[in-house]
Short mmCIF file of C-alpha atoms and ligand atoms in Angstrom, two decimals:
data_model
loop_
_atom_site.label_atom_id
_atom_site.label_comp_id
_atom_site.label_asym_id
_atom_site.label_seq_id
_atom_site.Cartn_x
_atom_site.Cartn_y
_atom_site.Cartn_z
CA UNK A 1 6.76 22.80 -29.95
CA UNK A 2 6.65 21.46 -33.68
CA UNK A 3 4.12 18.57 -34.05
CA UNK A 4 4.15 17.05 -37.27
CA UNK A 5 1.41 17.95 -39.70
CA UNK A 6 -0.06 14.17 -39.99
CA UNK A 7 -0.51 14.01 -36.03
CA UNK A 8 -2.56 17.42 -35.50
CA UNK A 9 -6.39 14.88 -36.33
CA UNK A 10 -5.27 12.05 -34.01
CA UNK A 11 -5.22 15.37 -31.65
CA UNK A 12 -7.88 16.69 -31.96
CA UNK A 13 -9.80 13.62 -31.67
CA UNK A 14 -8.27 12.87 -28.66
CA UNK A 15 -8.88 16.16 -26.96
CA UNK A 16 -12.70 15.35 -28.14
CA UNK A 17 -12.98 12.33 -26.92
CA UNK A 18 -16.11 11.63 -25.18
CA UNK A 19 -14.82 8.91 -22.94
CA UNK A 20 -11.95 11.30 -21.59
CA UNK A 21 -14.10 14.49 -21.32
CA UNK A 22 -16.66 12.31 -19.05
CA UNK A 23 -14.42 10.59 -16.80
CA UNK A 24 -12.95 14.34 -16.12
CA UNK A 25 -16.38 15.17 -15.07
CA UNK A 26 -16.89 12.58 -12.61
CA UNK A 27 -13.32 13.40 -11.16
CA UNK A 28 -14.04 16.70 -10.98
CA UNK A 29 -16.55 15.40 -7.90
CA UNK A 30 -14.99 12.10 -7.15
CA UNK A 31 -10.93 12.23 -7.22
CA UNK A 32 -9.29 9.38 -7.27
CA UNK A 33 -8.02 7.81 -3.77
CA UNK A 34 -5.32 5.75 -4.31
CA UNK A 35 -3.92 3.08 -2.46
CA UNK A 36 -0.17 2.67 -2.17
CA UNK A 37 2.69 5.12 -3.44
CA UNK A 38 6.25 5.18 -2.15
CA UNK A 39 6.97 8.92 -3.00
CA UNK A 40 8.57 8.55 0.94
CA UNK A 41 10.66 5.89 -0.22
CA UNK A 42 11.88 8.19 -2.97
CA UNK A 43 12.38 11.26 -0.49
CA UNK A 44 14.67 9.30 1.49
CA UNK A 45 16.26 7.78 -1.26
CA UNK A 46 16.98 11.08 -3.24
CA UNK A 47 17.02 13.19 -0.39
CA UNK A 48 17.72 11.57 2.72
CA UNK A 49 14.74 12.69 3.54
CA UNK A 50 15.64 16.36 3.21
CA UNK A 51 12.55 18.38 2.17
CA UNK A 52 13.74 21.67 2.04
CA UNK A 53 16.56 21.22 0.00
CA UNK A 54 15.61 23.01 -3.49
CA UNK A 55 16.62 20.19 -5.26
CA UNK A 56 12.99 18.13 -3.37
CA UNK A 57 10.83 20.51 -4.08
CA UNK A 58 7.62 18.64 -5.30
CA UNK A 59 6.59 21.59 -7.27
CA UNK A 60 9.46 20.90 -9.53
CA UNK A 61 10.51 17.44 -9.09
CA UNK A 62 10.61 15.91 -12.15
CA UNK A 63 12.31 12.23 -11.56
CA UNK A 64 9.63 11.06 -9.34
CA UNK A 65 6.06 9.16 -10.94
CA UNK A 66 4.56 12.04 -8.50
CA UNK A 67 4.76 15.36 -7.80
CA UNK A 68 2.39 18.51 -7.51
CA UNK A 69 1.53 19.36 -10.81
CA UNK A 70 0.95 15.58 -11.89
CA UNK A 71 -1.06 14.62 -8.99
CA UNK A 72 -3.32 17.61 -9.94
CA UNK A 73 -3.65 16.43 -14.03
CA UNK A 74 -4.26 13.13 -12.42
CA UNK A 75 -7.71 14.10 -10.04
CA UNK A 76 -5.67 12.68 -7.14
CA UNK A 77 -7.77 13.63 -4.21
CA UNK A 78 -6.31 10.96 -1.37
CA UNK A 79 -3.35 9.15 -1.03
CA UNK A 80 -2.16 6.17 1.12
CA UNK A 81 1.61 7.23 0.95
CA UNK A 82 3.38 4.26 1.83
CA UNK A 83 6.02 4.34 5.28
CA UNK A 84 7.74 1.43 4.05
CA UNK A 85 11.30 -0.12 5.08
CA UNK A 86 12.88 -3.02 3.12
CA UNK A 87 12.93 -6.38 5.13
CA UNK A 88 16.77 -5.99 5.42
CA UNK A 89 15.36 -3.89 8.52
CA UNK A 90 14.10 -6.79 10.30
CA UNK A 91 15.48 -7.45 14.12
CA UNK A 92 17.42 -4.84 13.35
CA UNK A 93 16.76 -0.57 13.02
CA UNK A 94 12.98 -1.29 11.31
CA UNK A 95 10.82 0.44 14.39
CA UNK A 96 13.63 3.91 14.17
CA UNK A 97 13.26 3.76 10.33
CA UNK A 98 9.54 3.57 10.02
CA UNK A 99 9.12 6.43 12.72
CA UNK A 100 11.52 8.19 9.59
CA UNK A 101 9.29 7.43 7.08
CA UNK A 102 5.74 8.38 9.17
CA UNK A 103 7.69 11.51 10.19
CA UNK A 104 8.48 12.27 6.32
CA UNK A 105 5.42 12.18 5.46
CA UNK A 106 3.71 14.55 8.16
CA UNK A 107 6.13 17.33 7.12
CA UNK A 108 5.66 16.98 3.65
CA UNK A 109 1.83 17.93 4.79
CA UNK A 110 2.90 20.65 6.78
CA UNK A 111 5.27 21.74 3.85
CA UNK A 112 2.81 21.73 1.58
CA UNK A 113 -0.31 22.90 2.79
CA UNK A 114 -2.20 24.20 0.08
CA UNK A 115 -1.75 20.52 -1.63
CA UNK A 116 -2.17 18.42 1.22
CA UNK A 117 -4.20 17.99 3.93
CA UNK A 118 -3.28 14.98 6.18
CA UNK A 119 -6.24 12.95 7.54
CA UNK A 120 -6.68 9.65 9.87
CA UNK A 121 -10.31 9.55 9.10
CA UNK A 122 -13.15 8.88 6.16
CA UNK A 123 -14.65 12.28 6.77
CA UNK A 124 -11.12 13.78 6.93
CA UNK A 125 -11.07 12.66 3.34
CA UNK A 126 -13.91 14.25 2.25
CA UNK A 127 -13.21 17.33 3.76
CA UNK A 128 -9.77 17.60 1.83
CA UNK A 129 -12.43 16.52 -1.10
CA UNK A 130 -14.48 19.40 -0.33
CA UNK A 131 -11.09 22.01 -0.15
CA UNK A 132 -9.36 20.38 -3.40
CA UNK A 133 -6.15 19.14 -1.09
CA UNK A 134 -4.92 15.80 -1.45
CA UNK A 135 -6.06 13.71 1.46
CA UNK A 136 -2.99 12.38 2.60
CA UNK A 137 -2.94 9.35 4.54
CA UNK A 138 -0.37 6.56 5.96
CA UNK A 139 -0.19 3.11 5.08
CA UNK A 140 2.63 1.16 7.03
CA UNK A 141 4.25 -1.37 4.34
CA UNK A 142 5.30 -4.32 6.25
CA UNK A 143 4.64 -6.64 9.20
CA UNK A 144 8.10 -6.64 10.41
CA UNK A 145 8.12 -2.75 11.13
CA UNK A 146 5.91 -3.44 14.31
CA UNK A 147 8.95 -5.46 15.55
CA UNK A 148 6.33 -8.41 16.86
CA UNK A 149 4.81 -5.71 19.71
CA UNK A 150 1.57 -4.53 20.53
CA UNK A 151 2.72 -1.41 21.74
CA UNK A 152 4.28 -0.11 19.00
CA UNK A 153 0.91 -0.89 16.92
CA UNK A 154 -0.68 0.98 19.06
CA UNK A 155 1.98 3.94 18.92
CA UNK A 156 1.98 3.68 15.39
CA UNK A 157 -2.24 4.12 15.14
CA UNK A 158 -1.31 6.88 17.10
CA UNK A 159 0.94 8.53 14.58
CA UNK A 160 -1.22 8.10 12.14
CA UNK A 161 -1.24 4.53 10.42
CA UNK A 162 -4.58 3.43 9.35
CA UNK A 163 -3.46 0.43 7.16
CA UNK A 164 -1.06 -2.06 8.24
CA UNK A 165 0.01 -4.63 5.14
CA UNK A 166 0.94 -7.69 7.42
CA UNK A 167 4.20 -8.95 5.53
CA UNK A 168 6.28 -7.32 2.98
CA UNK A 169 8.57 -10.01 1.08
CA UNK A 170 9.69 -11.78 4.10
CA UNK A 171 7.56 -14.10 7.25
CA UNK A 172 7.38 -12.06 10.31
CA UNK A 173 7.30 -14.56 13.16
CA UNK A 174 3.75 -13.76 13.14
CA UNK A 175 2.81 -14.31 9.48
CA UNK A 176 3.82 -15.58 5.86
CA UNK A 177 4.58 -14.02 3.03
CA UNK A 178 3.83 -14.63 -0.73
CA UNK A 179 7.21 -15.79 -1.49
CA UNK A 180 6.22 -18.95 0.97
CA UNK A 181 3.75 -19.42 -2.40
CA UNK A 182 6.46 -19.12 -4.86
CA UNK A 183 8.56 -21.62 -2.84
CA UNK A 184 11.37 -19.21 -1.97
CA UNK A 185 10.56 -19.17 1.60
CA UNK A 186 9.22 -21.59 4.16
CA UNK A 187 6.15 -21.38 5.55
CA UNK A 188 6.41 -20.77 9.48
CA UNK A 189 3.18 -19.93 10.85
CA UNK A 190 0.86 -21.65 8.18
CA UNK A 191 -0.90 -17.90 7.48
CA UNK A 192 -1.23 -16.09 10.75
CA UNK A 193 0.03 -17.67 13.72
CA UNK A 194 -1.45 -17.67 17.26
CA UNK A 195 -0.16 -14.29 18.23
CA UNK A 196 -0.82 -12.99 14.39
CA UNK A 197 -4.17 -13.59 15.07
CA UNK A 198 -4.19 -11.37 18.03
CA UNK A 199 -2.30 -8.48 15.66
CA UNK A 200 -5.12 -8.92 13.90
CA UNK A 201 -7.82 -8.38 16.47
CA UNK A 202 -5.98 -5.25 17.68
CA UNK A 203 -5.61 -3.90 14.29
CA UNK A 204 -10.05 -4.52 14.50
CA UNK A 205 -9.95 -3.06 18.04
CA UNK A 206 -8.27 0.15 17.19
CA UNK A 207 -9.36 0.85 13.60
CA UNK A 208 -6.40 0.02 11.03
CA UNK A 209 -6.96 -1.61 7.88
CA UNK A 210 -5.43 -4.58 7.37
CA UNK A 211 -3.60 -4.68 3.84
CA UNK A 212 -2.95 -8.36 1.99
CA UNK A 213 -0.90 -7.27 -0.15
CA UNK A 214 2.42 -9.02 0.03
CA UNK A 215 1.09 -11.73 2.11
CA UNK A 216 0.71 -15.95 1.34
CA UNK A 217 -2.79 -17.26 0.31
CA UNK A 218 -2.95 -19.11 3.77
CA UNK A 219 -2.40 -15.94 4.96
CA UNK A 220 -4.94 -13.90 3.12
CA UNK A 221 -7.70 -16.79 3.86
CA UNK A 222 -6.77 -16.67 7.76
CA UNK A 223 -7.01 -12.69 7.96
CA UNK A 224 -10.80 -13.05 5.63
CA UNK A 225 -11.90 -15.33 7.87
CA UNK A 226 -10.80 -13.64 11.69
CA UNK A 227 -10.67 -10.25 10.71
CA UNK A 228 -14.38 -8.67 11.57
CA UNK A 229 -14.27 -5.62 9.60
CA UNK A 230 -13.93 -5.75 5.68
CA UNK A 231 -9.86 -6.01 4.79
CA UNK A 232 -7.88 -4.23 1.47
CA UNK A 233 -5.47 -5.38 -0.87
CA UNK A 234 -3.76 -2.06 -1.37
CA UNK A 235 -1.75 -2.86 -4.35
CA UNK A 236 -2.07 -6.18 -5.97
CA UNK A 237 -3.80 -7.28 -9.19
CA UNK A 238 -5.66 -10.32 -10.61
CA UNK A 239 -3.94 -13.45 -10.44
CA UNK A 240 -6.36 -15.20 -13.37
CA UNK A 241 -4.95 -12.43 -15.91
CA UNK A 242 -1.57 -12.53 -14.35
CA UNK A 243 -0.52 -15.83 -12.54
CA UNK A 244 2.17 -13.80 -9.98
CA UNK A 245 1.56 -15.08 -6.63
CA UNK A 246 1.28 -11.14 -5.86
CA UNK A 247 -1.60 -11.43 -7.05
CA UNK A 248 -5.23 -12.28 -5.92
CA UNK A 249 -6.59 -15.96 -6.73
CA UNK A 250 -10.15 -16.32 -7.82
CA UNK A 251 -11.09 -18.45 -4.62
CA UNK A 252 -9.59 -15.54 -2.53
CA UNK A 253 -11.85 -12.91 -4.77
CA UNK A 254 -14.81 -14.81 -3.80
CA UNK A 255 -14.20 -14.34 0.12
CA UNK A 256 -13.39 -10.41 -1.16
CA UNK A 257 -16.70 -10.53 -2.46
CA UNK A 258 -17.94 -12.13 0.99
CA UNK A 259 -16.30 -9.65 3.07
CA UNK A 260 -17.15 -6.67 0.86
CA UNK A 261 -13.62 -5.89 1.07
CA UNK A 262 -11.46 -4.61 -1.94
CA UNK A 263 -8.38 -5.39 -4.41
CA UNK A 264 -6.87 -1.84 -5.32
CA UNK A 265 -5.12 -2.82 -8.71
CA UNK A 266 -1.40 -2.19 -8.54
CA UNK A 267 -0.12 -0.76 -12.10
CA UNK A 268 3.28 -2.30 -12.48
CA UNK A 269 4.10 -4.30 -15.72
CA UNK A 270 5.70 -6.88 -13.94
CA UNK A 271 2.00 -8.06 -12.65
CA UNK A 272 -0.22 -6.32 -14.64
CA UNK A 273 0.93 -8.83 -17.98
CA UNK A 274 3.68 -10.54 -16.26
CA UNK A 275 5.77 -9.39 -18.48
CA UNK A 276 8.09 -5.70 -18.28
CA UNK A 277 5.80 -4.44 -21.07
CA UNK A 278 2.12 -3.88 -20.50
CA UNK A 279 -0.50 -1.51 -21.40
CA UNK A 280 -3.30 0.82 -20.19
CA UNK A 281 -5.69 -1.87 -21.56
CA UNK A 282 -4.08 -4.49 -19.78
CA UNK A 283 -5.03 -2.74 -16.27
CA UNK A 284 -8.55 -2.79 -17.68
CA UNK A 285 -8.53 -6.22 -18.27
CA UNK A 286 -7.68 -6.66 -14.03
CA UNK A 287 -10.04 -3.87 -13.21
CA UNK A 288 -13.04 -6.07 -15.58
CA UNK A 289 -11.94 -9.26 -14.23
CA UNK A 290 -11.91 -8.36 -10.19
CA UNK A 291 -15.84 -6.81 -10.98
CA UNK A 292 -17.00 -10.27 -12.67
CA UNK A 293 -15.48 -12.25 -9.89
CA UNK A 294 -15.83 -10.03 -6.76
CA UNK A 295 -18.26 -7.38 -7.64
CA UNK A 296 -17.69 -4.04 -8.92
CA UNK A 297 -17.96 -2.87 -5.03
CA UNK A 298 -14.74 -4.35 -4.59
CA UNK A 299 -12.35 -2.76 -7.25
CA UNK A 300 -9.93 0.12 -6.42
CA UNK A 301 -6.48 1.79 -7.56
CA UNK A 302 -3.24 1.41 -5.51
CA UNK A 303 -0.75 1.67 -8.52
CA UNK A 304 2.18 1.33 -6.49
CA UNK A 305 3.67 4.78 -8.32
CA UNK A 306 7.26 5.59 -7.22
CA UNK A 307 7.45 1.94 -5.69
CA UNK A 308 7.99 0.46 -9.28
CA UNK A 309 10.18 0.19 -12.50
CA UNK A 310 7.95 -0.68 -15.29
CA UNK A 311 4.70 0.76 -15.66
CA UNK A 312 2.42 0.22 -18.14
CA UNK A 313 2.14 2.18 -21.57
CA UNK A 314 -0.35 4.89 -21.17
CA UNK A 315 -0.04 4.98 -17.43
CA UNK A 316 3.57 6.29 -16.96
CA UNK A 317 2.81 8.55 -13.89
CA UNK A 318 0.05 9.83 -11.45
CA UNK A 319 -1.37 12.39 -14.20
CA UNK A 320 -2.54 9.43 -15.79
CA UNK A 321 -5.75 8.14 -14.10
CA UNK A 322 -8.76 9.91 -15.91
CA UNK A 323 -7.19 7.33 -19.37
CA UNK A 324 -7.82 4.50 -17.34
CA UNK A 325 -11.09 5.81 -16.23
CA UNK A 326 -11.78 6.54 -19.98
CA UNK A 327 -11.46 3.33 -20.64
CA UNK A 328 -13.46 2.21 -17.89
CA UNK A 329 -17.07 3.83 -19.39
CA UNK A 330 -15.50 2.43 -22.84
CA UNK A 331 -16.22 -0.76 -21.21
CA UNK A 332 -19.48 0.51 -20.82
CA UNK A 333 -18.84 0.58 -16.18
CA UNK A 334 -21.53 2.91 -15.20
CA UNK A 335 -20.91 5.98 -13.32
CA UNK A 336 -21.73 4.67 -9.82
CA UNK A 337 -19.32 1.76 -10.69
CA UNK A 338 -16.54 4.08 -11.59
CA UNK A 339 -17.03 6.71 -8.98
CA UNK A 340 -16.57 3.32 -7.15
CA UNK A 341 -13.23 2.48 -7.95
CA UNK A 342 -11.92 6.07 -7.76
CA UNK A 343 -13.03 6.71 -4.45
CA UNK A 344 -16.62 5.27 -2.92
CA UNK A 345 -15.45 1.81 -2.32
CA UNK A 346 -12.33 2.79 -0.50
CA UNK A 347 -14.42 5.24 1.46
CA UNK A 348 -17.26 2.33 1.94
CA UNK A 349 -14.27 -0.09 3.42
CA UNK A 350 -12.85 2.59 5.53
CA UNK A 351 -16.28 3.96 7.45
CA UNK A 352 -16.71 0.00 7.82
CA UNK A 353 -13.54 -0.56 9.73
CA UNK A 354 -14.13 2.69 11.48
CA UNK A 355 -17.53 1.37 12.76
CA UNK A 356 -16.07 -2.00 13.79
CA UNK A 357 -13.63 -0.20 15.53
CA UNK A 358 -13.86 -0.38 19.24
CA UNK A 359 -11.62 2.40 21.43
CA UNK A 360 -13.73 1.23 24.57
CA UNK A 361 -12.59 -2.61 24.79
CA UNK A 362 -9.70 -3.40 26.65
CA UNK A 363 -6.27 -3.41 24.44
CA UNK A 364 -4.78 -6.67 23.91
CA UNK A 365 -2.03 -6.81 26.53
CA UNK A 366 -0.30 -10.49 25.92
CA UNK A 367 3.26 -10.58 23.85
CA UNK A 368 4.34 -12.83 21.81
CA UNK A 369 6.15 -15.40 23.74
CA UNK A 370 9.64 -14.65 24.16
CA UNK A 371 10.77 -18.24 22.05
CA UNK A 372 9.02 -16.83 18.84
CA UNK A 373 11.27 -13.56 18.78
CA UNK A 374 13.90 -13.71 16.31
CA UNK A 375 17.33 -11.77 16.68
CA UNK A 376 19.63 -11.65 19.26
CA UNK A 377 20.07 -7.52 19.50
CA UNK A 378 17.17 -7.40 22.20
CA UNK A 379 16.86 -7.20 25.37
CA UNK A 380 14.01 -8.89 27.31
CA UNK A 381 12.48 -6.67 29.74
CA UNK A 382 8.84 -8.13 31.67
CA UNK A 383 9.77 -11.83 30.10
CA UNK A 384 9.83 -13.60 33.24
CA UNK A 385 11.00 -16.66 32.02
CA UNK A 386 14.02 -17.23 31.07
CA UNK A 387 15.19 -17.07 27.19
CA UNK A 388 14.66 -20.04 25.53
CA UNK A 389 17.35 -22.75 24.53
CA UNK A 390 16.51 -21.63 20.84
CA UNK A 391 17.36 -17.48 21.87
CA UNK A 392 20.53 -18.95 23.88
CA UNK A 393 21.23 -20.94 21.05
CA UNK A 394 20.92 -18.18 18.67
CA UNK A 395 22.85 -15.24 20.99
CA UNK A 396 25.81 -17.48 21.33
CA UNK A 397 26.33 -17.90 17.26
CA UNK A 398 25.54 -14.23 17.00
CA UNK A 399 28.51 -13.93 19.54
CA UNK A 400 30.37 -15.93 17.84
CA UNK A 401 30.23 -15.23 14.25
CA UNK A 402 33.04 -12.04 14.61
CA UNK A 403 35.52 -15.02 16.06
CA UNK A 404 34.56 -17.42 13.71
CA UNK A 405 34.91 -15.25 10.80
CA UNK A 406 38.31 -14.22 11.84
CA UNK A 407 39.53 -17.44 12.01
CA UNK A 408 37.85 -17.98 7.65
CA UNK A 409 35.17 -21.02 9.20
CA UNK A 410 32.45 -19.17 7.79
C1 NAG B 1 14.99 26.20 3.81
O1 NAG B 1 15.38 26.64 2.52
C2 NAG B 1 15.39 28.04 2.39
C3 NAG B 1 15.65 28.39 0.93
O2 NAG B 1 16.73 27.65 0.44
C4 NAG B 1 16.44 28.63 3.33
O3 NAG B 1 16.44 30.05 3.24
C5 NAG B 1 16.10 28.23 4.75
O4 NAG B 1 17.12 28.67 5.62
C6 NAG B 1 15.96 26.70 4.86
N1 NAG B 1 15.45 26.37 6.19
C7 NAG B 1 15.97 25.42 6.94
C8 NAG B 1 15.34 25.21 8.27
O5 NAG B 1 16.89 24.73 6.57
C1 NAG B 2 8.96 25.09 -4.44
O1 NAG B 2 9.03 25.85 -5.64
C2 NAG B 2 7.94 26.74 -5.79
C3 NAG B 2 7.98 27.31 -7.21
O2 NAG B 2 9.29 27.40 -7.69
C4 NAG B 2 8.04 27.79 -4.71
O3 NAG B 2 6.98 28.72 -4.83
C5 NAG B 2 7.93 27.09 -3.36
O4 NAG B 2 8.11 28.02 -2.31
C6 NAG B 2 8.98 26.00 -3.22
N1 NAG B 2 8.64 25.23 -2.02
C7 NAG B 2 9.55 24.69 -1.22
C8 NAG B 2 9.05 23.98 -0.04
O5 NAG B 2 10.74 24.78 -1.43
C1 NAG B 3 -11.60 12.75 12.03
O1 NAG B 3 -10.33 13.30 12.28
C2 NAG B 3 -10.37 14.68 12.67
C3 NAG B 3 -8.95 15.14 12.81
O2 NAG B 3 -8.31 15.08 11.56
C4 NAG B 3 -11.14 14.84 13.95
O3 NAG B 3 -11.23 16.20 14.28
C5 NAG B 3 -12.51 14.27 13.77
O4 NAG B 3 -13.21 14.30 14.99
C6 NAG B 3 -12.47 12.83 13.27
N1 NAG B 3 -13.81 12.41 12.93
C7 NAG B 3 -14.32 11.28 13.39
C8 NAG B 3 -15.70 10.98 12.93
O5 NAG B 3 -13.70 10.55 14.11
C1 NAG B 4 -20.67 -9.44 -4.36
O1 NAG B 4 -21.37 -10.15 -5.35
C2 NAG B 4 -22.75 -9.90 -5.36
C3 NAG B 4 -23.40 -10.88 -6.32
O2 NAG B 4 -22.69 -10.91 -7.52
C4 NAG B 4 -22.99 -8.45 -5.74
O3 NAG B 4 -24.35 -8.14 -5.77
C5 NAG B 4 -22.26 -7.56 -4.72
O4 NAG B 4 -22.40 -6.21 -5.11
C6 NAG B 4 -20.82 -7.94 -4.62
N1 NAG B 4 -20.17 -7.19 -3.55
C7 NAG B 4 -19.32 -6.20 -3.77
C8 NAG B 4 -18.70 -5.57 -2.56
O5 NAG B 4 -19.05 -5.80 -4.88
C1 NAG B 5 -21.08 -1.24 -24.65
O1 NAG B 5 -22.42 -1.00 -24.92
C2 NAG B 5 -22.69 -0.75 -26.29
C3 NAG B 5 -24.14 -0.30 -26.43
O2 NAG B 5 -24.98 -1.13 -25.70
C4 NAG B 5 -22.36 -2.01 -27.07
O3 NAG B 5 -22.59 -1.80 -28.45
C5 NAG B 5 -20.90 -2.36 -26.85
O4 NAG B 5 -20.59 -3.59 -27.48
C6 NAG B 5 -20.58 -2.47 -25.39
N1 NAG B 5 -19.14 -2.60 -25.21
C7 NAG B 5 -18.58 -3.49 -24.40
C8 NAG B 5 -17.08 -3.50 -24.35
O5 NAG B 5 -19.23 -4.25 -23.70
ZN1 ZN B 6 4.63 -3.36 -2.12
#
């Protein structure tokens, strides 16, 4: 490759730099565990989910933020990989879909084996640590893929889930979502509602890390307050350097604090400056900010690769973690602090919700009641009562609609 004469210093002083050659060190022992990346969204996407096709091998796949080679330049050592399905889903296929997107993801493990090593546990991370895999873990992005049931967040644990992020950019008739902050929703159940709560206490009971990412304020202060194990943001940023209501407030970075929980920064322009251009520095500024408010306990990476457009200059794909780290010591964050937000506060919140975590107690067995179901395409098994005027109400238009827009009244 010709390089042009004038370029070969910059180079070599950036192969020399200090800051870079130090954060590789620390990676070399503490990987970075990130906390959200939609590389299953993309397999389904550009694959339909077809893994053995030659064309998805993640050896060679090169339109992706992520594949093998970059998540190895980039000290990935654990990955949430997000099993996420648009809200479009809701009251509709969303339960079939996310079983899709789980099973994706376990036979991209068992594709892969020398790369990754899926794990439903803290020491199952540091055991992939310890073997140089990528722990590979599920997060399940939305609150409308549990349909409203208990059982299927239960089944779900089972498969593997260990965070649940309670909305994505819709309410769940359990729960509100950001966009009830922007205005472009209604609020419905004022943060969590009744039976949200009781999500919530399950998601305790069993040992699943409940993600506010996506969710309202009122909804991030209700889960902060009920939830009795520390909770994770597992992409979202600071809301001081970047007013999006994805974003975390100050006020809410105190009760992070409180909690010892943690704000995993999510890299895309859009809220790292607000703008579609932003910069490596930029992050920094998010990653400084979240440390003076909330501690530097309570800082992580979730930088939403494959899930996003824009991405900041200097942090175009997953090889690109030891820069930021780089300019983390630049900034003068010690070691411990940095060996923090690559992997030893993640690990810290995880072992915490693990310990809360209560297999022994009895499950929580009460539905939500059959009036606060949406969608007419279900039937209503163990209700005893009968559906309410507002289901009747609602099954008749859906019943309707076909006639109505036949005869051009709708
Ligand atoms: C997987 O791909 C390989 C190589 O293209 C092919 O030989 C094999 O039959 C495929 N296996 C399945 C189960 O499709
Ligand atoms: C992917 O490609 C690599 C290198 O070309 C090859 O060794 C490997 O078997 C392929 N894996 C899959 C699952 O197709
Ligand atoms: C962690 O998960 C592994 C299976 O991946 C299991 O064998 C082990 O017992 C679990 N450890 C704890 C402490 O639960
Ligand atoms: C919360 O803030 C206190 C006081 O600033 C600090 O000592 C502590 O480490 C912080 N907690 C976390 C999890 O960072
Ligand atoms: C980092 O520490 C050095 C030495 O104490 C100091 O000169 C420098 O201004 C500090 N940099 C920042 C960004 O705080
Ligand atoms: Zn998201």
């Amino acid at each position: 490759m010709l390089v042009i004469w004038w370029l070969w210093p910059l180079l070599a002083v950036c192969a020399s730099d200090p800051f870079q050659l130090k954060a590789k060190e620390i990676m070399k022992t503490t990987p970075v565990i990130d906390g959200h990346n939609d590389l299953p969204w993309q397999l389904l996407t550009l694959f339909n989910n077809k893994l053995n096709d030659s064309k998805a091998n993640l050896t060679t796949l090169m339109e992706t933020h992520t594949n093998i080679p970059k998540l190895q330049d980039g000290f990935v050592g654990g990955q949430f990989w997000s099993a996420y399905m648009p809200c479009d889903t809701q009251n509709k296929d969303a339960v079939r879909r996310i079983l899709e997107q789980i099973d994706v993801i376990h036979r991209m493990c068992q594709l892969y084996p020398e790369t990754f090593l899926c794990v439903t546990n803290s020491s199952g991370i540091r055991q992939a640590f310890s073997e140089g895999k990528v722990a590979s873990l599920i997060g399940v992005e939305g609150g409308h893929l549990i349909d409203s049931s208990l059982g299927v967040l239960r089944t779900l644990y089972h498969l593997g889930m260990r965070y649940l992020t309670l909305t994505h950019n819709c309410n769940t008739p359990w729960a509100d979502n950001w966009m009830v902050d922007t205005g472009d929703d209604k609020a419905e159940s004022q943060g969590l509602s009744v039976f949200g709560k009781r999500v919530l206490k399950e998601m305790n009971r069993l040992g699943v890390m409940i993600d506010l990412s996506h969710v309202s304020v009122a909804t991030m202060k209700d889960a902060l307050q009920y939830s009795k194990a520390p909770v994770i943001f597992s992409h979202s940023s600071a809301y001081n350097i970047c007013p999006s209501k994805r974003n975390v407030p100050d006020d809410v970075l105190q009760l992070v604090n409180k909690t010892r929980s943690l704000v995993m920064v999510n890299f895309y322009s859009k809220f790292v400056s607000c703008s579609k251009d932003a910069t490596l520095s930029q992050v920094a500024d998010h990653l400084d900010h979240i440390k003076k408010v909330a501690g530097a306990g309570a800082v992580g990476l979730g930088g939403d690769y494959d899930g996003v457009t824009e991405l900041p200059k200097g942090l175009e794909d997953v090889s690109k973690y030891p820069d930021l780290i780089a300019e983390l010591l630049r900034r003068n964050w010690t070691d411990t602090e940095v060996r923090g937000v690559l992997a030893d506060n993640l690990l810290r919140v995880f072992f915490d919700v693990e310990q809360a975590s209560n297999s022994m107690e009895i499950p929580e067995e009460e539905p939500i009641p059959l009036g606060e179901l949406e969608g007419s395409c279900r039937t209503h098994y163990g209700y005893s009562q009968a559906p309410s005027i507002h289901l009747q109400m609602g099954a008749l238009l859906a019943s309707l609609t076909p006639l109505l827009f036949s005869l051009h009244l709708l």
